[in-house]
GROMACS .gro file of N, CA and C in nm:
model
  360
    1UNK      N    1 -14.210   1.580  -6.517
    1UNK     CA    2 -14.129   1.483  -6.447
    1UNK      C    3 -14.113   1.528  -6.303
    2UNK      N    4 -14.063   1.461  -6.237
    2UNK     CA    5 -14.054   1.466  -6.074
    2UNK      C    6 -13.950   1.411  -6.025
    3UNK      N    7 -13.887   1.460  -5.930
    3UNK     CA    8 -13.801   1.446  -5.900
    3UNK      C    9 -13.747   1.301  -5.880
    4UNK      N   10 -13.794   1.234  -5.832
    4UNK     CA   11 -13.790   1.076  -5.866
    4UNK      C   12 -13.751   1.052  -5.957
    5UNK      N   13 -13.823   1.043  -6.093
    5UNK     CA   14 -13.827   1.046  -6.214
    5UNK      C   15 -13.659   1.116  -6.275
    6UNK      N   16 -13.620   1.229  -6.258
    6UNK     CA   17 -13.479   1.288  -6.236
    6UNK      C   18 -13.380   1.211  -6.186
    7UNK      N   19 -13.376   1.220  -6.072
    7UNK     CA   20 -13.309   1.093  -5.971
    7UNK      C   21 -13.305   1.017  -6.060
    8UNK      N   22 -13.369   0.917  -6.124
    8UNK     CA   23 -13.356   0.746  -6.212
    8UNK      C   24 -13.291   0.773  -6.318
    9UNK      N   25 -13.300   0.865  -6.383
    9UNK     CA   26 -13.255   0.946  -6.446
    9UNK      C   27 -13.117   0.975  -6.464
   10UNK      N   28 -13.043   1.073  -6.400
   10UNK     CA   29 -12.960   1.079  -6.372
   10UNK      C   30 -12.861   0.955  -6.320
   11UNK      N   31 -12.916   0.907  -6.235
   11UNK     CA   32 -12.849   0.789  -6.157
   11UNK      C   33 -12.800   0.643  -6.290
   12UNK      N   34 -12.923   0.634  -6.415
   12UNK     CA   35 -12.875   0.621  -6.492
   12UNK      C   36 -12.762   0.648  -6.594
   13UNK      N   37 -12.768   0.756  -6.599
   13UNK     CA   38 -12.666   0.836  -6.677
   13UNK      C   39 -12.521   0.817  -6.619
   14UNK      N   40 -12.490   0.859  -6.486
   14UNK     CA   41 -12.411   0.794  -6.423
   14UNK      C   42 -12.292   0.668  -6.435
   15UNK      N   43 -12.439   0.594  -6.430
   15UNK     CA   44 -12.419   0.409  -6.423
   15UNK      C   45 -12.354   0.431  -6.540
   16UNK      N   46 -12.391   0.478  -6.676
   16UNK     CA   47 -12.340   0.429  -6.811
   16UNK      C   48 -12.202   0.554  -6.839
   17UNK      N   49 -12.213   0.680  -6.788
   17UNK     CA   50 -12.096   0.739  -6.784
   17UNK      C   51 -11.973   0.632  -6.709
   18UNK      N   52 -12.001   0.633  -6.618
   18UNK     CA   53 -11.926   0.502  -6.551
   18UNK      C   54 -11.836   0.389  -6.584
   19UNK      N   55 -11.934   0.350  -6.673
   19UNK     CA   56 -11.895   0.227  -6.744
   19UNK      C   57 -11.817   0.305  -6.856
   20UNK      N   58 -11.907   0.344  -6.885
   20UNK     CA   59 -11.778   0.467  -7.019
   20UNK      C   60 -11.663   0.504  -6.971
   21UNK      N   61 -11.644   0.542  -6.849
   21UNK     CA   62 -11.544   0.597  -6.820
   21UNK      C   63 -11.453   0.484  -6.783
   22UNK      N   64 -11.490   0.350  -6.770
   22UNK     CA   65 -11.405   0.244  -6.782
   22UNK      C   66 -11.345   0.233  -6.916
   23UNK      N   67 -11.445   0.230  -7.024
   23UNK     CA   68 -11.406   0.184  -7.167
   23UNK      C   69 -11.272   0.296  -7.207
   24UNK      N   70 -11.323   0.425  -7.150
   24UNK     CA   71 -11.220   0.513  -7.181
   24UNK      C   72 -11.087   0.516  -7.131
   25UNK      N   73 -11.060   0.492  -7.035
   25UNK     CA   74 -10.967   0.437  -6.928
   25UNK      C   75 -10.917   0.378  -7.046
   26UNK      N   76 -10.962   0.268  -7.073
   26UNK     CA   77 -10.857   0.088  -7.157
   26UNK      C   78 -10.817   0.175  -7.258
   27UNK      N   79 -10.935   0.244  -7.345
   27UNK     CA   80 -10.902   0.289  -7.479
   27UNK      C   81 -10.761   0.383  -7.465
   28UNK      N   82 -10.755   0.493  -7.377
   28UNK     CA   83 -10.688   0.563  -7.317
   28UNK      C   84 -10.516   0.505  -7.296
   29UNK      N   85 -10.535   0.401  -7.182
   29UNK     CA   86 -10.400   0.349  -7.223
   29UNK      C   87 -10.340   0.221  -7.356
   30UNK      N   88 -10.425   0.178  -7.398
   30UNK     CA   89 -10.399   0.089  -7.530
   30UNK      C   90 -10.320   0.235  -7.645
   31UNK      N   91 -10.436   0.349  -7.619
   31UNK     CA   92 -10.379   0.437  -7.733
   31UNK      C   93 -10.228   0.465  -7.663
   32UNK      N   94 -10.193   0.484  -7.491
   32UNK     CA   95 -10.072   0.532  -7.465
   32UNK      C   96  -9.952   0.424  -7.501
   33UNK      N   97 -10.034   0.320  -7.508
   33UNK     CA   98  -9.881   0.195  -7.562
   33UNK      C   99  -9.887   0.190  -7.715
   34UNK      N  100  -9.979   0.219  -7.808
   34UNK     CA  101  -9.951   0.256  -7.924
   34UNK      C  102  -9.862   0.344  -7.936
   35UNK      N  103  -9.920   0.439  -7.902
   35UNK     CA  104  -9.769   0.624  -7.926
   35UNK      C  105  -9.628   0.499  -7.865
   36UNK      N  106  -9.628   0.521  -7.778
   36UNK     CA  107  -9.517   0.478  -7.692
   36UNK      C  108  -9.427   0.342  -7.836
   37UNK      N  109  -9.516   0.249  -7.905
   37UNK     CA  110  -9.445   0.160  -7.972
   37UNK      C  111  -9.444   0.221  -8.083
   38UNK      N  112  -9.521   0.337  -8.137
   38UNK     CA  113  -9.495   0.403  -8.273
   38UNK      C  114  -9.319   0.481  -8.265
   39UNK      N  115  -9.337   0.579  -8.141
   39UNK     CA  116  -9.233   0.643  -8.031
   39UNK      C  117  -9.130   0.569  -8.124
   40UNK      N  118  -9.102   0.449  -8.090
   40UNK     CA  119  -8.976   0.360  -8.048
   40UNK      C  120  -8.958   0.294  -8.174
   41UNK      N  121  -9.056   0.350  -8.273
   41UNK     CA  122  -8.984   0.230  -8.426
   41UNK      C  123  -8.979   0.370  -8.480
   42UNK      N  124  -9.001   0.484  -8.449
   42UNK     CA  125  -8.963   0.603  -8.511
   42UNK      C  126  -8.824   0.636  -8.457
   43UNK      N  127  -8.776   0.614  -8.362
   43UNK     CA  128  -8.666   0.633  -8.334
   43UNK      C  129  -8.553   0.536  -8.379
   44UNK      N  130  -8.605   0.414  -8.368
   44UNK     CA  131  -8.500   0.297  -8.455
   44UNK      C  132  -8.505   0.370  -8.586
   45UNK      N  133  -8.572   0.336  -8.644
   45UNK     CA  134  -8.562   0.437  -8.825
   45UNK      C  135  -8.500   0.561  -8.825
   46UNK      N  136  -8.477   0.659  -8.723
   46UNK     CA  137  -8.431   0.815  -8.765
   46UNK      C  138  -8.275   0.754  -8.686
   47UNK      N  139  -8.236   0.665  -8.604
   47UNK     CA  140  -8.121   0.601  -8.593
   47UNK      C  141  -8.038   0.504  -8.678
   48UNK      N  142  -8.118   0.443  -8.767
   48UNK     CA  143  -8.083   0.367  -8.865
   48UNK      C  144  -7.971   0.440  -8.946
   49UNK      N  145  -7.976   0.525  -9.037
   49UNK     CA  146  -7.885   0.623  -9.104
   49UNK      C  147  -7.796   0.640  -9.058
   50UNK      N  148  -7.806   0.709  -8.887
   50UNK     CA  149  -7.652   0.739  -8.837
   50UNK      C  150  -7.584   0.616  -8.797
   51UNK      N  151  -7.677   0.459  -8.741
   51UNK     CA  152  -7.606   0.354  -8.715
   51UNK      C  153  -7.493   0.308  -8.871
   52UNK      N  154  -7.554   0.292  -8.947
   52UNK     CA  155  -7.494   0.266  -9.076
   52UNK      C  156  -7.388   0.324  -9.134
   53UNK      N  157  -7.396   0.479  -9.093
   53UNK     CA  158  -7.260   0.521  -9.112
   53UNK      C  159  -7.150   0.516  -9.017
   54UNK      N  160  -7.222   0.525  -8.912
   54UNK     CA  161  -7.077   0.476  -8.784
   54UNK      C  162  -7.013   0.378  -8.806
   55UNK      N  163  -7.123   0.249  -8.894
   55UNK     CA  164  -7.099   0.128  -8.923
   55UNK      C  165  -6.945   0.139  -9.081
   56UNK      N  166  -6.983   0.206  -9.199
   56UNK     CA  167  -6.929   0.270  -9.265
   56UNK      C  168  -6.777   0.297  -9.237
   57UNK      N  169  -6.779   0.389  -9.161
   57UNK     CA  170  -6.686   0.478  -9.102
   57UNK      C  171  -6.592   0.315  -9.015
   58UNK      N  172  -6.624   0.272  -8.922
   58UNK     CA  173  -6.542   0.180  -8.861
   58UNK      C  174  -6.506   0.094  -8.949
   59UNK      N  175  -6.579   0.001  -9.038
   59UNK     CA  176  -6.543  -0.047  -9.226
   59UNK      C  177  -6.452   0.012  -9.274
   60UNK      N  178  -6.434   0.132  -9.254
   60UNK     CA  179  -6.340   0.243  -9.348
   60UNK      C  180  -6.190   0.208  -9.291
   61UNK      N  181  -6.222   0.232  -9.141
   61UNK     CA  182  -6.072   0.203  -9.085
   61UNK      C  183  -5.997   0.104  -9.070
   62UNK      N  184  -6.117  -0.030  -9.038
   62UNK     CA  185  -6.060  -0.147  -9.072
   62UNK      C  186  -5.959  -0.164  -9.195
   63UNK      N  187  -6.049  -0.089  -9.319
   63UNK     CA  188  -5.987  -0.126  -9.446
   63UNK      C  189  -5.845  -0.064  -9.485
   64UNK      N  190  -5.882   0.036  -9.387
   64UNK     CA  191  -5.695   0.136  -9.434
   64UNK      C  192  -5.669   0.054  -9.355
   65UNK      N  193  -5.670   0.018  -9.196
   65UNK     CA  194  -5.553  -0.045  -9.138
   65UNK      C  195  -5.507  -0.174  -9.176
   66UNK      N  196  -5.594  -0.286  -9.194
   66UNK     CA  197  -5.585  -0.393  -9.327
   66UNK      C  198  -5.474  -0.354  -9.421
   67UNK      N  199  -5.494  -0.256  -9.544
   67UNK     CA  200  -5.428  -0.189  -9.610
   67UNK      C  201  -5.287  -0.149  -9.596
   68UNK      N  202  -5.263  -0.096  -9.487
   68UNK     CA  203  -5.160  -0.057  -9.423
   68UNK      C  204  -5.059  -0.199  -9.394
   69UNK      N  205  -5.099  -0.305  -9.302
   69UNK     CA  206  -5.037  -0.429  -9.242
   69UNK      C  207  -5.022  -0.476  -9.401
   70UNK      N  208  -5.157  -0.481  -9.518
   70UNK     CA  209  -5.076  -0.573  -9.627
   70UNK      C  210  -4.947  -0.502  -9.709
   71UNK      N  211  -4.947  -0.357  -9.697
   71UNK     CA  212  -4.818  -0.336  -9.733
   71UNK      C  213  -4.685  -0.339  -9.654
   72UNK      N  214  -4.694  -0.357  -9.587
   72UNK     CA  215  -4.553  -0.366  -9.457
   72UNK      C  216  -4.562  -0.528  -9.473
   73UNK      N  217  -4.638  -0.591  -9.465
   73UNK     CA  218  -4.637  -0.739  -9.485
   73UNK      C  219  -4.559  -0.736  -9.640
   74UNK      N  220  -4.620  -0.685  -9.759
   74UNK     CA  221  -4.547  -0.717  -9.872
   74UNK      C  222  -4.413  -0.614  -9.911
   75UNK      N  223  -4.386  -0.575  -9.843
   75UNK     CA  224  -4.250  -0.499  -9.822
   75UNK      C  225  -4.162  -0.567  -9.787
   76UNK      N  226  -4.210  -0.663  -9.642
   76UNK     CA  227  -4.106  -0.769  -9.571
   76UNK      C  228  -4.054  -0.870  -9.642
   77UNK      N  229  -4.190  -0.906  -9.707
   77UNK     CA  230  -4.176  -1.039  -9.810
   77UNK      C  231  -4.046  -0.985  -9.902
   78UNK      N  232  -4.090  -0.954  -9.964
   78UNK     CA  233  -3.979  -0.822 -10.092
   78UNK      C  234  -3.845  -0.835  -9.999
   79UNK      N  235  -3.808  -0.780  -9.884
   79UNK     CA  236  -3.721  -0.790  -9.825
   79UNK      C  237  -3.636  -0.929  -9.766
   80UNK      N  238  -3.745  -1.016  -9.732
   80UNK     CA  239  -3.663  -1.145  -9.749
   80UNK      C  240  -3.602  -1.212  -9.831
   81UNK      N  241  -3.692  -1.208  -9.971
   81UNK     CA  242  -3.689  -1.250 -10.080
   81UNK      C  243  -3.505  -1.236 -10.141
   82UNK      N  244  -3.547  -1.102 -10.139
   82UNK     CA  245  -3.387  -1.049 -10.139
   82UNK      C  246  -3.258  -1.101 -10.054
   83UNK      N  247  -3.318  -1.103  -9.951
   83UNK     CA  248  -3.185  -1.185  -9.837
   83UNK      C  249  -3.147  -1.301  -9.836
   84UNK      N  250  -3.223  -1.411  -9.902
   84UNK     CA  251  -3.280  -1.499  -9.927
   84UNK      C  252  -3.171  -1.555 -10.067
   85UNK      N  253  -3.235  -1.474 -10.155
   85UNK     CA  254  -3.099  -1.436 -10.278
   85UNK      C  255  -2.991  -1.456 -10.269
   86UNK      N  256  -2.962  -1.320 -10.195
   86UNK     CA  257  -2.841  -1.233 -10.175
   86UNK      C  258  -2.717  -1.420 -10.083
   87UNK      N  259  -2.825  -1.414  -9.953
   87UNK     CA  260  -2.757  -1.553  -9.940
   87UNK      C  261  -2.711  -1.640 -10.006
   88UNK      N  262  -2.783  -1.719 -10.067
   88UNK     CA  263  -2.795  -1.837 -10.160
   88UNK      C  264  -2.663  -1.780 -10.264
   89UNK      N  265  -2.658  -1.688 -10.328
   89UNK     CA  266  -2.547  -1.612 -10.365
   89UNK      C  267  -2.395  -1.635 -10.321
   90UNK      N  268  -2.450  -1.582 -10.193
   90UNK     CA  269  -2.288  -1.574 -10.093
   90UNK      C  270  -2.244  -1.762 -10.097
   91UNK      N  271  -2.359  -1.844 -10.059
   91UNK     CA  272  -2.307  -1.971 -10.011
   91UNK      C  273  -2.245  -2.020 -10.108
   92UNK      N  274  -2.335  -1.977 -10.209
   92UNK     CA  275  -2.254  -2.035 -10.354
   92UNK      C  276  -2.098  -1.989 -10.382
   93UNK      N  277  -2.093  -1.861 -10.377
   93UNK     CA  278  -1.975  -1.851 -10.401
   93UNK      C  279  -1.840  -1.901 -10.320
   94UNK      N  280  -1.867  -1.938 -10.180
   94UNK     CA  281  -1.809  -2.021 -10.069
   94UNK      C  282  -1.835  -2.157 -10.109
   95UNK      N  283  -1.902  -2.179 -10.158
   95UNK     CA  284  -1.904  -2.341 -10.174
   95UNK      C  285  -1.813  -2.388 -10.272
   96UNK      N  286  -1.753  -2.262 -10.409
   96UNK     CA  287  -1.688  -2.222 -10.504
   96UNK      C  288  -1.576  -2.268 -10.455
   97UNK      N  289  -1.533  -2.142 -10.345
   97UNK     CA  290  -1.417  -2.147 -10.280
   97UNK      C  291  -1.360  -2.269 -10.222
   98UNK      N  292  -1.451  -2.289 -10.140
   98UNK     CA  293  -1.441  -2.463 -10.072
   98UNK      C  294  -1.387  -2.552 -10.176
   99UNK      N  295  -1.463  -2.557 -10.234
   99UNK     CA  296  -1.423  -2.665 -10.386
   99UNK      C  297  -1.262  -2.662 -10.451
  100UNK      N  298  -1.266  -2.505 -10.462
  100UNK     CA  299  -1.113  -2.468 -10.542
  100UNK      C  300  -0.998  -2.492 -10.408
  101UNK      N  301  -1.034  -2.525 -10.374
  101UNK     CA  302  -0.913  -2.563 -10.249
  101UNK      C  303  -0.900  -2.716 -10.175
  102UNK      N  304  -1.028  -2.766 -10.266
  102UNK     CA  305  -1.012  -2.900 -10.196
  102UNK      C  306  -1.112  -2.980 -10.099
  103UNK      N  307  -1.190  -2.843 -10.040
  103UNK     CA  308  -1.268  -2.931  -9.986
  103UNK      C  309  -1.406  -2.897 -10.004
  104UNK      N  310  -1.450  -3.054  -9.967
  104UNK     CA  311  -1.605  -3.061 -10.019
  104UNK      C  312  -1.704  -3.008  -9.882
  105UNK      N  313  -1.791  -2.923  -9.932
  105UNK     CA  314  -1.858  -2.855  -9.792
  105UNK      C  315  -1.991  -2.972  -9.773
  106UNK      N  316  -2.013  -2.962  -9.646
  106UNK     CA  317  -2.152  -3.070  -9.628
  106UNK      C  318  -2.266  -3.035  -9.769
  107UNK      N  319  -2.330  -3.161  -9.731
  107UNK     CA  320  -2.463  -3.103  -9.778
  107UNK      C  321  -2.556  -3.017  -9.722
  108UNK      N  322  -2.585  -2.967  -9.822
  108UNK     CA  323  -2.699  -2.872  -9.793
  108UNK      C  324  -2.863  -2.923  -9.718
  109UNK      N  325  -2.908  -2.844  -9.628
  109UNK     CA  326  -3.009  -2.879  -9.558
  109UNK      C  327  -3.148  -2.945  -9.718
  110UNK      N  328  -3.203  -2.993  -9.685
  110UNK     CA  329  -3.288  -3.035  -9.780
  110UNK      C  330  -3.396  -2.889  -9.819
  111UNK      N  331  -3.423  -2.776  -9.690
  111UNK     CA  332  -3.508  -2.704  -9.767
  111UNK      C  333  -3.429  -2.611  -9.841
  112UNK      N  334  -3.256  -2.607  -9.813
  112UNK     CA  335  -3.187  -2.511  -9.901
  112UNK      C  336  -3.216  -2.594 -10.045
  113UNK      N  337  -3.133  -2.741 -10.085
  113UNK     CA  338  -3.201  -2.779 -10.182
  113UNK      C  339  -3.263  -2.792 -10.253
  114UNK      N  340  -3.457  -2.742 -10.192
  114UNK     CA  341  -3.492  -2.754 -10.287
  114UNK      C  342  -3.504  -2.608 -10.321
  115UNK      N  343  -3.497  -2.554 -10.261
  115UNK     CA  344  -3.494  -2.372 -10.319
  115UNK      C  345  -3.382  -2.374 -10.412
  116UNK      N  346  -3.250  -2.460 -10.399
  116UNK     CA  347  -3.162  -2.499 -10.562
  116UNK      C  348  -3.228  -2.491 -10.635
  117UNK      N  349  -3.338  -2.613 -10.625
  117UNK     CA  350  -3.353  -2.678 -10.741
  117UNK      C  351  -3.468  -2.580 -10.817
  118UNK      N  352  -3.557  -2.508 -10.738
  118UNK     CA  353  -3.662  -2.472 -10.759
  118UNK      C  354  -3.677  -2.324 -10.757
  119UNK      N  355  -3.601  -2.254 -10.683
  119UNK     CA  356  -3.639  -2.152 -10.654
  119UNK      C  357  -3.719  -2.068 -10.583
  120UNK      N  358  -3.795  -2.172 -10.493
  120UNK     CA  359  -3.883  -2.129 -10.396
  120UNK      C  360  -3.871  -2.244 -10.267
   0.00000   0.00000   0.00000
């Protein structure tokens, strides 16, 4: 061969390294946005676990503090209930009084009434 012959040669090799070295290039970054989107669903998944329990954990507190308001809520109730009574009690026995002396006390509001009649 002769140098010519070399030269075409080479200059070939080149041309198609070239072009290769384009193909490699694309291949090159297609593979860098693969890693990069593998990257990022590997990290959602090894976050998943701890999201769920943070999730858990704030569930948790909701539920005691929930917990908490429905007993002070049914404590109050309990506590009206009683006053409620205890009233209805007292009026009665004044309305007693009223009576044994003569006089007739108004009527009663209609929702005292029906808690007379009903009890609620």
């Amino acid at each position: 061969m002769n140098v010519g012959e070399w030269a075409a040669i080479i200059g070939a090799a080149g041309s198609v390294l070239g072009g290769g070295g384009l193909f490699v290039a694309r291949a090159t970054v297609k593979a860098a946005q693969a890693t990069a989107r593998a990257n990022e669903a590997a990290a959602r998944a090894a976050a998943e676990p701890n999201q769920r329990a943070e999730d858990r954990a704030a569930f948790e507190a909701i539920k005691t503090e929930l917990r908490t308001e429905l007993t002070a809520t049914r404590d109050e109730v309990k506590s009206l209930r009683s006053l409620v009574r205890a009233f209805a009690y007292y009026v009665g026995e004044l309305t007693t009084q009223m009576r044994g002396h003569g006089i007739e006390p108004p009527a009663p509001p209609a929702r005292v009434d029906q808690y007379n009649r009903t009890g609620v």
